Amino acid sequence: MNGQEQKIVLIVEDDEAIGEVMSIAITQETSYRPLLVASGAEARQVLKMHKPCLIVLDYILSDINGLDLYDQLLAEGALVEIDVLLVSAGMHDEEAEKRGIALLEKPFDLDDFIHHVESSCSSFAMCH
């Protein structure tokens, strides 16, 4: 790593199987480190300690919906220079589009997912 810290992709997904698939794909296909959490509350804790290059955010979480969490984090200034990818099985594009959030519909193609991770994290690297 040449003394540089490995970039983190924060995955906020309460479906353990889907979260694992995302984590494994990131580990095997990229140089980034996935951090998987299952709730909005856990995501907040991680964001106090780390600045990920990307947050992969499930729309339906056990404690909050992904858009509400996004809105709260944005209002608190926690998302400065961090891309967000919203993952959803049944959300309409308009809400994500209004906020300028990329949306990936479940079930998704892993190549599309990895492409988005690479794209977000490589632009993050240029900023830091």
PDB file of C-alpha atoms in Angstrom:
ATOM      1  CA  MET A   1       0.000   0.000   0.000  1.00  0.00           C
ATOM      2  CA  ASN A   2       3.081   2.278  -0.031  1.00  0.00           C
ATOM      3  CA  GLY A   3       2.153   3.730   3.336  1.00  0.00           C
ATOM      4  CA  GLN A   4      -1.237   4.861   2.065  1.00  0.00           C
ATOM      5  CA  GLU A   5      -4.336   3.776   3.880  1.00  0.00           C
ATOM      6  CA  GLN A   6      -6.587   1.424   1.929  1.00  0.00           C
ATOM      7  CA  LYS A   7      -9.768   3.139   0.742  1.00  0.00           C
ATOM      8  CA  ILE A   8     -12.988   1.960   2.368  1.00  0.00           C
ATOM      9  CA  VAL A   9     -16.359   1.215   0.796  1.00  0.00           C
ATOM     10  CA  LEU A  10     -19.072   1.374   3.449  1.00  0.00           C
ATOM     11  CA  ILE A  11     -21.907  -1.050   2.700  1.00  0.00           C
ATOM     12  CA  VAL A  12     -25.135  -0.395   4.619  1.00  0.00           C
ATOM     13  CA  GLU A  13     -27.241  -3.486   3.924  1.00  0.00           C
ATOM     14  CA  ASP A  14     -29.413  -5.436   6.372  1.00  0.00           C
ATOM     15  CA  ASP A  15     -29.755  -8.506   4.137  1.00  0.00           C
ATOM     16  CA  GLU A  16     -26.706 -10.470   5.244  1.00  0.00           C
ATOM     17  CA  ALA A  17     -26.451 -12.547   2.045  1.00  0.00           C
ATOM     18  CA  ILE A  18     -26.541  -9.507  -0.252  1.00  0.00           C
ATOM     19  CA  GLY A  19     -24.079  -7.656   1.967  1.00  0.00           C
ATOM     20  CA  GLU A  20     -21.689 -10.604   1.854  1.00  0.00           C
ATOM     21  CA  VAL A  21     -21.891 -10.840  -1.934  1.00  0.00           C
ATOM     22  CA  MET A  22     -21.059  -7.122  -2.202  1.00  0.00           C
ATOM     23  CA  SER A  23     -18.197  -7.428   0.285  1.00  0.00           C
ATOM     24  CA  ILE A  24     -16.683 -10.435  -1.464  1.00  0.00           C
ATOM     25  CA  ALA A  25     -16.998  -8.765  -4.884  1.00  0.00           C
ATOM     26  CA  ILE A  26     -15.222  -5.630  -3.628  1.00  0.00           C
ATOM     27  CA  THR A  27     -12.482  -7.676  -1.942  1.00  0.00           C
ATOM     28  CA  GLN A  28     -11.866  -9.870  -4.991  1.00  0.00           C
ATOM     29  CA  GLU A  29     -12.314  -7.319  -7.782  1.00  0.00           C
ATOM     30  CA  THR A  30     -10.905  -4.074  -6.344  1.00  0.00           C
ATOM     31  CA  SER A  31      -8.135  -2.762  -4.126  1.00  0.00           C
ATOM     32  CA  TYR A  32     -10.692  -1.309  -1.674  1.00  0.00           C
ATOM     33  CA  ARG A  33     -11.739  -2.584   1.742  1.00  0.00           C
ATOM     34  CA  PRO A  34     -15.445  -3.210   2.317  1.00  0.00           C
ATOM     35  CA  LEU A  35     -16.973  -2.411   5.691  1.00  0.00           C
ATOM     36  CA  LEU A  36     -20.402  -4.011   6.079  1.00  0.00           C
ATOM     37  CA  VAL A  37     -22.973  -2.724   8.554  1.00  0.00           C
ATOM     38  CA  ALA A  38     -26.643  -3.645   8.886  1.00  0.00           C
ATOM     39  CA  SER A  39     -28.297  -0.417  10.075  1.00  0.00           C
ATOM     40  CA  GLY A  40     -28.314   3.340   9.835  1.00  0.00           C
ATOM     41  CA  ALA A  41     -27.116   3.567  13.438  1.00  0.00           C
ATOM     42  CA  GLU A  42     -24.071   1.398  12.677  1.00  0.00           C
ATOM     43  CA  ALA A  43     -23.349   3.470   9.560  1.00  0.00           C
ATOM     44  CA  ARG A  44     -23.289   6.627  11.694  1.00  0.00           C
ATOM     45  CA  GLN A  45     -20.753   5.012  14.046  1.00  0.00           C
ATOM     46  CA  VAL A  46     -18.465   4.018  11.166  1.00  0.00           C
ATOM     47  CA  LEU A  47     -18.665   7.507   9.663  1.00  0.00           C
ATOM     48  CA  LYS A  48     -17.389   8.971  12.944  1.00  0.00           C
ATOM     49  CA  MET A  49     -14.168   6.954  12.540  1.00  0.00           C
ATOM     50  CA  HIS A  50     -13.701   6.564   8.767  1.00  0.00           C
ATOM     51  CA  LYS A  51     -14.243   8.521   5.560  1.00  0.00           C
ATOM     52  CA  PRO A  52     -15.170   5.979   2.895  1.00  0.00           C
ATOM     53  CA  CYS A  53     -14.750   6.661  -0.816  1.00  0.00           C
ATOM     54  CA  LEU A  54     -18.273   5.317  -1.370  1.00  0.00           C
ATOM     55  CA  ILE A  55     -21.349   4.436   0.661  1.00  0.00           C
ATOM     56  CA  VAL A  56     -23.486   1.648  -0.776  1.00  0.00           C
ATOM     57  CA  LEU A  57     -26.832   2.280   0.855  1.00  0.00           C
ATOM     58  CA  ASP A  58     -29.795  -0.096   0.874  1.00  0.00           C
ATOM     59  CA  TYR A  59     -33.141   1.656   0.551  1.00  0.00           C
ATOM     60  CA  ILE A  60     -34.950  -0.467   3.139  1.00  0.00           C
ATOM     61  CA  LEU A  61     -33.062  -0.893   6.405  1.00  0.00           C
ATOM     62  CA  SER A  62     -34.283  -2.240   9.739  1.00  0.00           C
ATOM     63  CA  ASP A  63     -34.095   1.133  11.512  1.00  0.00           C
ATOM     64  CA  ILE A  64     -34.509   3.785   8.779  1.00  0.00           C
ATOM     65  CA  ASN A  65     -35.016   4.049   5.051  1.00  0.00           C
ATOM     66  CA  GLY A  66     -31.906   4.780   3.034  1.00  0.00           C
ATOM     67  CA  LEU A  67     -33.140   8.099   1.661  1.00  0.00           C
ATOM     68  CA  ASP A  68     -33.961   9.412   5.138  1.00  0.00           C
ATOM     69  CA  LEU A  69     -30.515   8.355   6.348  1.00  0.00           C
ATOM     70  CA  TYR A  70     -28.926  10.033   3.319  1.00  0.00           C
ATOM     71  CA  ASP A  71     -30.871  13.261   3.989  1.00  0.00           C
ATOM     72  CA  GLN A  72     -29.845  13.275   7.672  1.00  0.00           C
ATOM     73  CA  LEU A  73     -26.171  12.585   6.935  1.00  0.00           C
ATOM     74  CA  LEU A  74     -26.146  15.242   4.233  1.00  0.00           C
ATOM     75  CA  ALA A  75     -27.698  17.814   6.595  1.00  0.00           C
ATOM     76  CA  GLU A  76     -25.057  16.956   9.222  1.00  0.00           C
ATOM     77  CA  GLY A  77     -22.220  17.429   6.716  1.00  0.00           C
ATOM     78  CA  ALA A  78     -21.159  13.779   6.997  1.00  0.00           C
ATOM     79  CA  LEU A  79     -21.251  13.170   3.229  1.00  0.00           C
ATOM     80  CA  VAL A  80     -18.816  15.840   2.051  1.00  0.00           C
ATOM     81  CA  GLU A  81     -16.942  14.442  -0.969  1.00  0.00           C
ATOM     82  CA  ILE A  82     -18.428  10.949  -0.458  1.00  0.00           C
ATOM     83  CA  ASP A  83     -20.385   9.323  -3.289  1.00  0.00           C
ATOM     84  CA  VAL A  84     -23.505   7.345  -2.448  1.00  0.00           C
ATOM     85  CA  LEU A  85     -24.926   4.412  -4.395  1.00  0.00           C
ATOM     86  CA  LEU A  86     -28.504   3.602  -3.428  1.00  0.00           C
ATOM     87  CA  VAL A  87     -29.457  -0.053  -3.886  1.00  0.00           C
ATOM     88  CA  SER A  88     -33.147  -0.864  -4.049  1.00  0.00           C
ATOM     89  CA  ALA A  89     -35.543  -3.587  -5.112  1.00  0.00           C
ATOM     90  CA  GLY A  90     -38.563  -1.378  -5.465  1.00  0.00           C
ATOM     91  CA  MET A  91     -37.836   2.320  -5.368  1.00  0.00           C
ATOM     92  CA  HIS A  92     -38.717   4.809  -8.039  1.00  0.00           C
ATOM     93  CA  ASP A  93     -35.804   6.599  -9.672  1.00  0.00           C
ATOM     94  CA  GLU A  94     -37.250  10.080  -9.111  1.00  0.00           C
ATOM     95  CA  GLU A  95     -36.400  10.282  -5.407  1.00  0.00           C
ATOM     96  CA  ALA A  96     -32.789   9.259  -5.964  1.00  0.00           C
ATOM     97  CA  GLU A  97     -32.536  11.481  -9.034  1.00  0.00           C
ATOM     98  CA  LYS A  98     -33.804  14.537  -7.116  1.00  0.00           C
ATOM     99  CA  ARG A  99     -30.920  14.077  -4.704  1.00  0.00           C
ATOM    100  CA  GLY A 100     -28.332  13.287  -7.363  1.00  0.00           C
ATOM    101  CA  ILE A 101     -27.787   9.775  -6.000  1.00  0.00           C
ATOM    102  CA  ALA A 102     -26.873   6.892  -8.298  1.00  0.00           C
ATOM    103  CA  LEU A 103     -29.398   4.058  -8.114  1.00  0.00           C
ATOM    104  CA  LEU A 104     -28.762   0.368  -8.687  1.00  0.00           C
ATOM    105  CA  GLU A 105     -31.851  -1.837  -8.879  1.00  0.00           C
ATOM    106  CA  LYS A 106     -31.872  -5.248  -7.187  1.00  0.00           C
ATOM    107  CA  PRO A 107     -31.162  -7.785  -8.507  1.00  0.00           C
ATOM    108  CA  PHE A 108     -28.103  -6.100  -9.984  1.00  0.00           C
ATOM    109  CA  ASP A 109     -25.266  -7.196 -12.204  1.00  0.00           C
ATOM    110  CA  LEU A 110     -22.024  -7.539 -10.215  1.00  0.00           C
ATOM    111  CA  ASP A 111     -20.022  -6.028 -13.085  1.00  0.00           C
ATOM    112  CA  ASP A 112     -22.216  -2.898 -12.938  1.00  0.00           C
ATOM    113  CA  PHE A 113     -21.772  -2.780  -9.165  1.00  0.00           C
ATOM    114  CA  ILE A 114     -17.967  -3.101  -9.373  1.00  0.00           C
ATOM    115  CA  HIS A 115     -17.835  -0.508 -12.170  1.00  0.00           C
ATOM    116  CA  HIS A 116     -19.662   1.970  -9.922  1.00  0.00           C
ATOM    117  CA  VAL A 117     -17.349   1.215  -6.987  1.00  0.00           C
ATOM    118  CA  GLU A 118     -14.247   1.707  -9.148  1.00  0.00           C
ATOM    119  CA  SER A 119     -15.602   4.890 -10.699  1.00  0.00           C
ATOM    120  CA  SER A 120     -16.517   6.485  -7.355  1.00  0.00           C
ATOM    121  CA  CYS A 121     -13.375   5.479  -5.521  1.00  0.00           C
ATOM    122  CA  SER A 122     -10.979   6.449  -8.299  1.00  0.00           C
ATOM    123  CA  SER A 123     -12.473   9.959  -8.430  1.00  0.00           C
ATOM    124  CA  PHE A 124     -12.230  10.062  -4.626  1.00  0.00           C
ATOM    125  CA  ALA A 125      -8.516   9.309  -4.970  1.00  0.00           C
ATOM    126  CA  MET A 126      -8.033  12.366  -7.163  1.00  0.00           C
ATOM    127  CA  CYS A 127      -9.500  14.574  -4.429  1.00  0.00           C
ATOM    128  CA  HIS A 128      -7.232  13.227  -1.664  1.00  0.00           C
TER     129      HIS A 128
END
